[in-house]
GROMACS .gro file of N, CA and C in nm:
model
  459
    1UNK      N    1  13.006  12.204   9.121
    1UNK     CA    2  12.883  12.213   9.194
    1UNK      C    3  12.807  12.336   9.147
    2UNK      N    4  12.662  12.296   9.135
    2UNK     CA    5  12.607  12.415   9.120
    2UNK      C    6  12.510  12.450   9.260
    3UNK      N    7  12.482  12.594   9.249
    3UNK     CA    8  12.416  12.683   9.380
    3UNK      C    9  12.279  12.703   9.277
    4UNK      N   10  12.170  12.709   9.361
    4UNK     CA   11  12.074  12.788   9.271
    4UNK      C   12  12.001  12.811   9.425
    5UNK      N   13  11.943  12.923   9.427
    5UNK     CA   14  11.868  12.988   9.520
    5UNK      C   15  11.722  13.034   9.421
    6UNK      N   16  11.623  13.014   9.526
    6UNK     CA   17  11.481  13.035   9.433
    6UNK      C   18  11.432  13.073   9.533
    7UNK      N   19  11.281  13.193   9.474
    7UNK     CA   20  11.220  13.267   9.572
    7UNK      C   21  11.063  13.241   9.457
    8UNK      N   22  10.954  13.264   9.589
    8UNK     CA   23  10.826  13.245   9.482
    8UNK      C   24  10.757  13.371   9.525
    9UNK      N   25  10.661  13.386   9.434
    9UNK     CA   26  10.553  13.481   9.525
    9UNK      C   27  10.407  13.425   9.442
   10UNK      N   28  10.310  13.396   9.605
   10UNK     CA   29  10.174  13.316   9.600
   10UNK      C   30  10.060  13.460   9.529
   11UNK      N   31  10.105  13.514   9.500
   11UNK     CA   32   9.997  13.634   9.416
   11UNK      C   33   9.960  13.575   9.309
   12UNK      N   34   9.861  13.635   9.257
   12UNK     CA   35   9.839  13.620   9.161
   12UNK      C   36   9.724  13.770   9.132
   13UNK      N   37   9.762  13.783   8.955
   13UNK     CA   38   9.745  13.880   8.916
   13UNK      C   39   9.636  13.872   8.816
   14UNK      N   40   9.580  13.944   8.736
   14UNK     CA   41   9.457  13.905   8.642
   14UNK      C   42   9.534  13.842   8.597
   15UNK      N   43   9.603  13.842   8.502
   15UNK     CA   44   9.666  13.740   8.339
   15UNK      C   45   9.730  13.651   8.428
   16UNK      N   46   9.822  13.657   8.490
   16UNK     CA   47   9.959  13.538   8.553
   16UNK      C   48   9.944  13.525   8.695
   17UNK      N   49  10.034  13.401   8.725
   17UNK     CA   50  10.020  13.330   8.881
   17UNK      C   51  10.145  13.249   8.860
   18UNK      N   52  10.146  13.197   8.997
   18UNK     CA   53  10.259  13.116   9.027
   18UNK      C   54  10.407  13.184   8.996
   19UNK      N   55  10.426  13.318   9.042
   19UNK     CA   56  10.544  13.342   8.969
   19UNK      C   57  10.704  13.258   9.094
   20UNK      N   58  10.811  13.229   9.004
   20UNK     CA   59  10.904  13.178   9.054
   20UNK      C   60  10.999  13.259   8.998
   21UNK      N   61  11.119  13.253   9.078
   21UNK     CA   62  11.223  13.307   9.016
   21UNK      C   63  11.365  13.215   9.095
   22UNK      N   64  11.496  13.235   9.013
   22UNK     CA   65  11.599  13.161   9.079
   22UNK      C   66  11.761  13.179   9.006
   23UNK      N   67  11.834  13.209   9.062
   23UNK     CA   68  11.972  13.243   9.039
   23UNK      C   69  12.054  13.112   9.012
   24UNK      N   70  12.117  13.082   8.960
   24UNK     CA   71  12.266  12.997   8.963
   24UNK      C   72  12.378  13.007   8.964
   25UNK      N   73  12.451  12.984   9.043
   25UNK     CA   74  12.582  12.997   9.015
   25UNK      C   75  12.675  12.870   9.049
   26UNK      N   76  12.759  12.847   8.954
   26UNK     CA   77  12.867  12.792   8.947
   26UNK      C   78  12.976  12.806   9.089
   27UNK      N   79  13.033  12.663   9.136
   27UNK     CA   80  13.104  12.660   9.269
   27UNK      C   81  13.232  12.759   9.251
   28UNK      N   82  13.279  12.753   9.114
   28UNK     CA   83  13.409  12.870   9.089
   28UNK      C   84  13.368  13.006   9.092
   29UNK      N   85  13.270  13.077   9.119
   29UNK     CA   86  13.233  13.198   9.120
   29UNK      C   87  13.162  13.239   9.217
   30UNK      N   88  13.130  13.118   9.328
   30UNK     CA   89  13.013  13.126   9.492
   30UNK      C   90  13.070  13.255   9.557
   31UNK      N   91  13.215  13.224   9.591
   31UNK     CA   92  13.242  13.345   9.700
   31UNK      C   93  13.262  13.506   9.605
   32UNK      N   94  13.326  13.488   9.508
   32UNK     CA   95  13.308  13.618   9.425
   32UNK      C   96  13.139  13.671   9.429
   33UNK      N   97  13.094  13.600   9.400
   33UNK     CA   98  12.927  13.657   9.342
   33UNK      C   99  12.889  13.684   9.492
   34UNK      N  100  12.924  13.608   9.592
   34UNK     CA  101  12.835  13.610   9.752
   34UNK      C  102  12.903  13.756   9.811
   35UNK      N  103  13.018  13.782   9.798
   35UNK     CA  104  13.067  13.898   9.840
   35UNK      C  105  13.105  14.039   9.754
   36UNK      N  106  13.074  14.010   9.609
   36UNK     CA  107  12.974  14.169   9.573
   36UNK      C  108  12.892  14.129   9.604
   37UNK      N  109  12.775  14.139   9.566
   37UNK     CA  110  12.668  14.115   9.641
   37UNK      C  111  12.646  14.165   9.788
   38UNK      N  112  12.746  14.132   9.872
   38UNK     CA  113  12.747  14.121  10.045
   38UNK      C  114  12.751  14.283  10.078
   39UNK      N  115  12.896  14.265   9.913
   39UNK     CA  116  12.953  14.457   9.972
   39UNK      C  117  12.863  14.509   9.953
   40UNK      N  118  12.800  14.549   9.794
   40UNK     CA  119  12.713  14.667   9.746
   40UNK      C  120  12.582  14.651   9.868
   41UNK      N  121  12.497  14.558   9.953
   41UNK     CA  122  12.407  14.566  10.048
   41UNK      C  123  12.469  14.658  10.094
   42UNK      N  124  12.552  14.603  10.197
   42UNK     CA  125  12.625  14.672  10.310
   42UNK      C  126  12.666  14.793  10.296
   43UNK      N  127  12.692  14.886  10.179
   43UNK     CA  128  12.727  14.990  10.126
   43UNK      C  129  12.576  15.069  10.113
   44UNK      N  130  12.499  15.003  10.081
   44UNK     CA  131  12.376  15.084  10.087
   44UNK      C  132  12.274  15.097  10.149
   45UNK      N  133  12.355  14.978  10.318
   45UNK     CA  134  12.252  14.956  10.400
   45UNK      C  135  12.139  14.868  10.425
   46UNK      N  136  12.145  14.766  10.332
   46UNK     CA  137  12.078  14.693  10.297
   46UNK      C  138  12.036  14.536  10.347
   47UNK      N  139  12.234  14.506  10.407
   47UNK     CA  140  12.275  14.395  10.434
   47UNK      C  141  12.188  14.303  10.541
   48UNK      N  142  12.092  14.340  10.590
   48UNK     CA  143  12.039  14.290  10.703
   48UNK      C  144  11.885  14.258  10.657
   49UNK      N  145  11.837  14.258  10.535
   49UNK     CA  146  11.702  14.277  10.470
   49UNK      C  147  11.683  14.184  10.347
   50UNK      N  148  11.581  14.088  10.344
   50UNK     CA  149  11.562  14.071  10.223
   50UNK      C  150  11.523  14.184  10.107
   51UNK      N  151  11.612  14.136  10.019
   51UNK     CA  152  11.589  14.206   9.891
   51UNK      C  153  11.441  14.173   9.830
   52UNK      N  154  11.337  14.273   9.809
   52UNK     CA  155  11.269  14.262   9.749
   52UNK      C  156  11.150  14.406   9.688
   53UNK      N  157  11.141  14.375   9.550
   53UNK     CA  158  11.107  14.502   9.476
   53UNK      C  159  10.956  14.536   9.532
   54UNK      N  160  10.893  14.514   9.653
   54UNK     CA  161  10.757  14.522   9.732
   54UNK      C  162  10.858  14.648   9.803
   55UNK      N  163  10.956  14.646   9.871
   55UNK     CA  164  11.037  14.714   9.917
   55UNK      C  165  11.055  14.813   9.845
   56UNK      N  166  11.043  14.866   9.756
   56UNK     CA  167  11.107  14.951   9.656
   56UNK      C  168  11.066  15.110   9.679
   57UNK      N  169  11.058  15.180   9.705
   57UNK     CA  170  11.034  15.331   9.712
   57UNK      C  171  11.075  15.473   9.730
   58UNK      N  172  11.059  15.555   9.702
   58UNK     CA  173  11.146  15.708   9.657
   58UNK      C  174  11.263  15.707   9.757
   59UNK      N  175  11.205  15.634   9.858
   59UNK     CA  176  11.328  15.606   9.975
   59UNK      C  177  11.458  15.528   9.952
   60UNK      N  178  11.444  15.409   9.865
   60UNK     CA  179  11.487  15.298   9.879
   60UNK      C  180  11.529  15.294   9.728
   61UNK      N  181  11.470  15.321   9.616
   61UNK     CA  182  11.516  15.297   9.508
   61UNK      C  183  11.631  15.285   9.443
   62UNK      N  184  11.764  15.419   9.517
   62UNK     CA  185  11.863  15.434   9.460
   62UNK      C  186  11.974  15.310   9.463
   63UNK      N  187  11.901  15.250   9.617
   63UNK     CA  188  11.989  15.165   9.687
   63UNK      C  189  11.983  15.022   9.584
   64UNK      N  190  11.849  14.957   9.593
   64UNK     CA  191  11.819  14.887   9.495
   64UNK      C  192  11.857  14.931   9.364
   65UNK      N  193  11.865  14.954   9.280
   65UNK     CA  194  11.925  15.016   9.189
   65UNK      C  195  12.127  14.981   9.172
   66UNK      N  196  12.168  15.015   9.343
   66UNK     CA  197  12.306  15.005   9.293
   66UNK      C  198  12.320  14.823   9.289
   67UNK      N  199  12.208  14.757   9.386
   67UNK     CA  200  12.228  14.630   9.371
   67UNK      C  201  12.220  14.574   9.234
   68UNK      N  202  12.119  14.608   9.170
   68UNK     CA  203  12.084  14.546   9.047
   68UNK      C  204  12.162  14.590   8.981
   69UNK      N  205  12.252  14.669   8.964
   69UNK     CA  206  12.412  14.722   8.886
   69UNK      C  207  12.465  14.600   8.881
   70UNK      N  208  12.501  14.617   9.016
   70UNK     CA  209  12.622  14.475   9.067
   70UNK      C  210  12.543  14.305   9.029
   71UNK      N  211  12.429  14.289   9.049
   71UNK     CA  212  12.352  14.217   8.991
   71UNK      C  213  12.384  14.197   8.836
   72UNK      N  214  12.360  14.305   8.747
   72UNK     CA  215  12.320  14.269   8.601
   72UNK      C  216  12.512  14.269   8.584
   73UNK      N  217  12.581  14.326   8.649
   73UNK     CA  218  12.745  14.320   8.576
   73UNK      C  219  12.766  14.152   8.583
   74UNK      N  220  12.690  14.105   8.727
   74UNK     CA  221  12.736  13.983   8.744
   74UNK      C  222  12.717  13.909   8.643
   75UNK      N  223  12.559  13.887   8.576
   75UNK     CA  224  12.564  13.830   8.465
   75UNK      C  225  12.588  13.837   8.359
   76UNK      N  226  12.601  13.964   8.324
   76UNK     CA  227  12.703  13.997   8.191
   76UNK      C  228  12.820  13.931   8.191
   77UNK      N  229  12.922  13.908   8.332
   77UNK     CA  230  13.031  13.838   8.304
   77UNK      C  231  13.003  13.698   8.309
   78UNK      N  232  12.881  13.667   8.326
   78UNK     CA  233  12.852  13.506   8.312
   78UNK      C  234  12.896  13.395   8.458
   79UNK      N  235  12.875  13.536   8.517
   79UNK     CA  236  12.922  13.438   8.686
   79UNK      C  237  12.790  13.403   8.760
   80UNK      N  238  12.655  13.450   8.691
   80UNK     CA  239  12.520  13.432   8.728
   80UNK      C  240  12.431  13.399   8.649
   81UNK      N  241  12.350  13.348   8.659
   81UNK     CA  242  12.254  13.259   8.541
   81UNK      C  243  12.097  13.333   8.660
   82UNK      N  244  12.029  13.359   8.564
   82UNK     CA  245  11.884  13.474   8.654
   82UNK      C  246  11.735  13.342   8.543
   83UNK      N  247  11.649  13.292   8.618
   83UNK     CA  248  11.563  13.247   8.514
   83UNK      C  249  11.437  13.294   8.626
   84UNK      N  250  11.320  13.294   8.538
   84UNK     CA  251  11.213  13.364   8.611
   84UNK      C  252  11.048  13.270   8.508
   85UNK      N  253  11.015  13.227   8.625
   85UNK     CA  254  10.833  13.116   8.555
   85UNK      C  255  10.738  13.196   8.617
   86UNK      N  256  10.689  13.161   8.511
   86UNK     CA  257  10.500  13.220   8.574
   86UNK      C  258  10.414  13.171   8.494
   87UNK      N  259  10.303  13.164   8.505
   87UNK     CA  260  10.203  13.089   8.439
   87UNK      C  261  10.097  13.169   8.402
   88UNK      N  262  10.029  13.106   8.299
   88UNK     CA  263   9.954  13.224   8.230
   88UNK      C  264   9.827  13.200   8.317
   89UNK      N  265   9.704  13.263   8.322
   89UNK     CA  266   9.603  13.224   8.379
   89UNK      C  267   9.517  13.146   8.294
   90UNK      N  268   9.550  13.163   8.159
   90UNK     CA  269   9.418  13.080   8.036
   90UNK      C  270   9.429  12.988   8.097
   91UNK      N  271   9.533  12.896   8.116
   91UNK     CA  272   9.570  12.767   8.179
   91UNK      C  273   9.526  12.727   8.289
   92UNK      N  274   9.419  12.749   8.363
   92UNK     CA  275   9.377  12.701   8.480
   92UNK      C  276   9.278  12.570   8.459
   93UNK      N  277   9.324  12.491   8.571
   93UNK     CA  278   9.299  12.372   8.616
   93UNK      C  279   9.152  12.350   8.675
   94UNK      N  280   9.087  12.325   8.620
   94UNK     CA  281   8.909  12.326   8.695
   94UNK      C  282   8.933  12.182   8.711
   95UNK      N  283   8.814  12.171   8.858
   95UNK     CA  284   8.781  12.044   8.900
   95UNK      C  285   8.866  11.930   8.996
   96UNK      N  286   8.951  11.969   9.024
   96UNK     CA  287   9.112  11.969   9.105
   96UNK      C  288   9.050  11.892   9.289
   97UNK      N  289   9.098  11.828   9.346
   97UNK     CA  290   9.038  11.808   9.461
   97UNK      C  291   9.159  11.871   9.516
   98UNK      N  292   9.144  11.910   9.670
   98UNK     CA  293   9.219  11.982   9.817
   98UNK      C  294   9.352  11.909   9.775
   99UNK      N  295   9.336  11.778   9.780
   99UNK     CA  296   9.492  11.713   9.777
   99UNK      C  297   9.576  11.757   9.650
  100UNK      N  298   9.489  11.736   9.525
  100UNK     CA  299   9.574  11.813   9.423
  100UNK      C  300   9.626  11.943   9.424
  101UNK      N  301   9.539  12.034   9.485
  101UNK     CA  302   9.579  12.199   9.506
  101UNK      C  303   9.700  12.197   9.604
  102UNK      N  304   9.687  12.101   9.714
  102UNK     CA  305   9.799  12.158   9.802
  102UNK      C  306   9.936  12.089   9.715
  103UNK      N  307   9.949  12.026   9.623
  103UNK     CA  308  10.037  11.969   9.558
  103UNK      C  309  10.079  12.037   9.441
  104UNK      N  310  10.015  12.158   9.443
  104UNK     CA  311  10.036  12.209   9.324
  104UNK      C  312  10.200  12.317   9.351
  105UNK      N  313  10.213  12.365   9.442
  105UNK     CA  314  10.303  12.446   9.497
  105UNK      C  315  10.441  12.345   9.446
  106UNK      N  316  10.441  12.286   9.513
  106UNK     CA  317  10.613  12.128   9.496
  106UNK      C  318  10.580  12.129   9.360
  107UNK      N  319  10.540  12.028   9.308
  107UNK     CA  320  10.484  12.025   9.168
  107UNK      C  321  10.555  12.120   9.060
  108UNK      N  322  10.454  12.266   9.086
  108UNK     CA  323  10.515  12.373   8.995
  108UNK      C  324  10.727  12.437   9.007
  109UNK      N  325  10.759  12.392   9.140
  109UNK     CA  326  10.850  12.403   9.187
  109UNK      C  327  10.968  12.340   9.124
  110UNK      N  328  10.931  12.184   9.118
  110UNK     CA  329  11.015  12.136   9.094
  110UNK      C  330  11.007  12.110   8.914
  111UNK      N  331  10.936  12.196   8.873
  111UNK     CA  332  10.941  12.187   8.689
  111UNK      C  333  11.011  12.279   8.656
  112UNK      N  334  11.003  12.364   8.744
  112UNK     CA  335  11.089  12.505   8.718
  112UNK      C  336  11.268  12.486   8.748
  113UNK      N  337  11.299  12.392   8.834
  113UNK     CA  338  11.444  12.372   8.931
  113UNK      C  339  11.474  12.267   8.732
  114UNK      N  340  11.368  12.184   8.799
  114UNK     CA  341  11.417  12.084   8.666
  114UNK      C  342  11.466  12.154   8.494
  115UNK      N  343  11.351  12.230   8.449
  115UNK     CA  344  11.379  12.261   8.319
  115UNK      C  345  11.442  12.385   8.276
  116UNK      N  346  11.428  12.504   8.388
  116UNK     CA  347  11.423  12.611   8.334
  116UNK      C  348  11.625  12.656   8.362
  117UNK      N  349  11.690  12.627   8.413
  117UNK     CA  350  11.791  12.631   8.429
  117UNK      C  351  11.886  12.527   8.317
  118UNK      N  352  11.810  12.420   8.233
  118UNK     CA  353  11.936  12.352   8.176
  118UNK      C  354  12.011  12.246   8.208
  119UNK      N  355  11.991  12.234   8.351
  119UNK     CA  356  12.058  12.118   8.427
  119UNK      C  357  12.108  11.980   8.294
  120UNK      N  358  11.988  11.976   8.189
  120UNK     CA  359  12.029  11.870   8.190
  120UNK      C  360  12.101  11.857   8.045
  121UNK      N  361  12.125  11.994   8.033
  121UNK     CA  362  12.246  12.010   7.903
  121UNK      C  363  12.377  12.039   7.973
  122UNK      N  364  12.401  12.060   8.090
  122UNK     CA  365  12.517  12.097   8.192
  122UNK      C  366  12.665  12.005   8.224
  123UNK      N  367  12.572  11.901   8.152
  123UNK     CA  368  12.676  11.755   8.205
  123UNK      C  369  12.711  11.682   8.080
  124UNK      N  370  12.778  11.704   7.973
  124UNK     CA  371  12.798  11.644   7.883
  124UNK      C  372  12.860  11.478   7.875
  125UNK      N  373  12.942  11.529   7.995
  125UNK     CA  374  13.060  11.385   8.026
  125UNK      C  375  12.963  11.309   8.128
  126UNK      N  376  12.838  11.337   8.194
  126UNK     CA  377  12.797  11.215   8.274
  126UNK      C  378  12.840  11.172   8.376
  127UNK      N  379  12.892  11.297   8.454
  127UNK     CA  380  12.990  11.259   8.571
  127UNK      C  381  12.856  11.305   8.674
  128UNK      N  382  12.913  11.250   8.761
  128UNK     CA  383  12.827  11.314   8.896
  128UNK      C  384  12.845  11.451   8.938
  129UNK      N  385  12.686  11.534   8.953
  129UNK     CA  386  12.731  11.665   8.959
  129UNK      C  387  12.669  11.724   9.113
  130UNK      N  388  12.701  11.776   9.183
  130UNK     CA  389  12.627  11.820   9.303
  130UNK      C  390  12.576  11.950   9.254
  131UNK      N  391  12.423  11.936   9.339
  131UNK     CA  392  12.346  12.089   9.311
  131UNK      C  393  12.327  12.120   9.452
  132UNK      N  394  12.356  12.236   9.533
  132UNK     CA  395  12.264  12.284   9.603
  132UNK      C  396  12.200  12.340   9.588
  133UNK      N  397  12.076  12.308   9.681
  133UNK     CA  398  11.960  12.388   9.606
  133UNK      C  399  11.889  12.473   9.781
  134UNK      N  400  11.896  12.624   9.752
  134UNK     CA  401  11.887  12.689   9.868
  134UNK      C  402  11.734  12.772   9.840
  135UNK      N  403  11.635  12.671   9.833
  135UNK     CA  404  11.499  12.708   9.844
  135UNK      C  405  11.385  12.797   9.923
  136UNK      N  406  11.392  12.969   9.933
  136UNK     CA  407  11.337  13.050   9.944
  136UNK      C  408  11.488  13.095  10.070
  137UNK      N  409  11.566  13.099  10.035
  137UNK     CA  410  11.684  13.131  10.126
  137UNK      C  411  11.793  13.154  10.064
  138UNK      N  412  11.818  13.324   9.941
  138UNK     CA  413  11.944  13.343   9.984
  138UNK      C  414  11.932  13.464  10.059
  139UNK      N  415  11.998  13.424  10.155
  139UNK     CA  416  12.096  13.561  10.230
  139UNK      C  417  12.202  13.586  10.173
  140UNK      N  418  12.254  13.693  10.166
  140UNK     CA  419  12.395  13.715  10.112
  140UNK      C  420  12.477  13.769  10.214
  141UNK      N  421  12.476  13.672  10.305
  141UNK     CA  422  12.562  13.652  10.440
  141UNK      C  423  12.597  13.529  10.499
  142UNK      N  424  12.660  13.526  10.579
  142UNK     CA  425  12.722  13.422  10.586
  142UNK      C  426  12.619  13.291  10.676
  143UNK      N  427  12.513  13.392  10.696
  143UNK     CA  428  12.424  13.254  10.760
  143UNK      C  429  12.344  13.143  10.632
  144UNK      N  430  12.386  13.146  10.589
  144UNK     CA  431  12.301  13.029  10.474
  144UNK      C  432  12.298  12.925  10.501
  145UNK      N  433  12.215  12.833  10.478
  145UNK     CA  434  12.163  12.724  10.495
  145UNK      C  435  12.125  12.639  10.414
  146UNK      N  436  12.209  12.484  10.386
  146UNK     CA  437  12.216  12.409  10.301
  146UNK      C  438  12.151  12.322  10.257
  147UNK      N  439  12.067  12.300  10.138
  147UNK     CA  440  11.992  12.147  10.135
  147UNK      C  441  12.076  12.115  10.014
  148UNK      N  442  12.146  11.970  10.058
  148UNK     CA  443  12.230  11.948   9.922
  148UNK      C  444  12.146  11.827   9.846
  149UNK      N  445  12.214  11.814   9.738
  149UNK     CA  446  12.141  11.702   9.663
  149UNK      C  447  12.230  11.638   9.544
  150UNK      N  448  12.287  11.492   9.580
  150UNK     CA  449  12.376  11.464   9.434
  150UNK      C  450  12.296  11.415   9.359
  151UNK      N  451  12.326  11.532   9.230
  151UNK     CA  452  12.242  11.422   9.082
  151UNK      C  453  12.335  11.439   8.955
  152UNK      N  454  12.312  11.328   8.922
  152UNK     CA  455  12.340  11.332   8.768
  152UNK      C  456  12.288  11.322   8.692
  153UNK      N  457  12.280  11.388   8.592
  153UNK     CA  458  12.217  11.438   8.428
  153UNK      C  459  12.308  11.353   8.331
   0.00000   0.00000   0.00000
């Protein structure tokens, strides 16, 4: 089974928009990766807060910092997969009606779940694979909340 947790942010900046971002991990490495993770918060106080670099300041930096340690070791040992979309602005869409715009959010969402992770080099043998997919929700506690989904690639 795979985990992937994804977070967006609706800004947009002169050059880029739509940015997405999203983690994976593999079912043999869930509770390892969920509890560093759990500790280094909790060690720096953190555990009760979304993580996010808006958060970041002379106050707060060191703390963030030890996360993204424990973060980047994780994927160095290959127990975390990190992919990150955004879109350029040249690329904008003129002429679009209300219904297309509000469709644009899912849309961009699900190109990013679909391509940018690999999914569909993951499955060589064609077996049935379960993904959960924990969409603008990880906590790295024990309250998480599941949307599952069986697919095969």
């Amino acid at each position: 089974m795979y985990y992937i947790w994804t977070d967006e942010s609706d800004s947009s900046g002169k050059y880029y928009a739509n940015f997405y971002g999203g983690i994976l991990i593999q079912s043999e490495h869930y509770e390892e990766v969920l509890l560093r993770l759990s500790a280094v918060a909790k060690d720096v106080g953190l555990e009760n807060e979304e993580i996010k670099w808006q958060k970041v300041n002379d106050y707060t930096e060191e703390r963030y910092e030890n996360i993204m340690d424990v973060l980047f070791d994780l994927l160095n040992e290959g127990k975390a997969k990190i992919r990150i979309f955004f879109r350029h602005r040249q690329f904008e869409a003129y002429g679009l009606t209300n219904e297309q715009r509000r469709k644009e959010y899912p849309k961009l969402y699900y190109q990013f779940i679909k391509n940018d992770f690999g999914l569909i080099y993951s499955n060589p043998k064609g077996k049935n694979v379960r993904l959960r997919l924990l969409i603008d929700d990880m906590h790295i506690t024990p309250r998480i909340q599941h949307r599952c989904y069986n697919t095969h690639y």
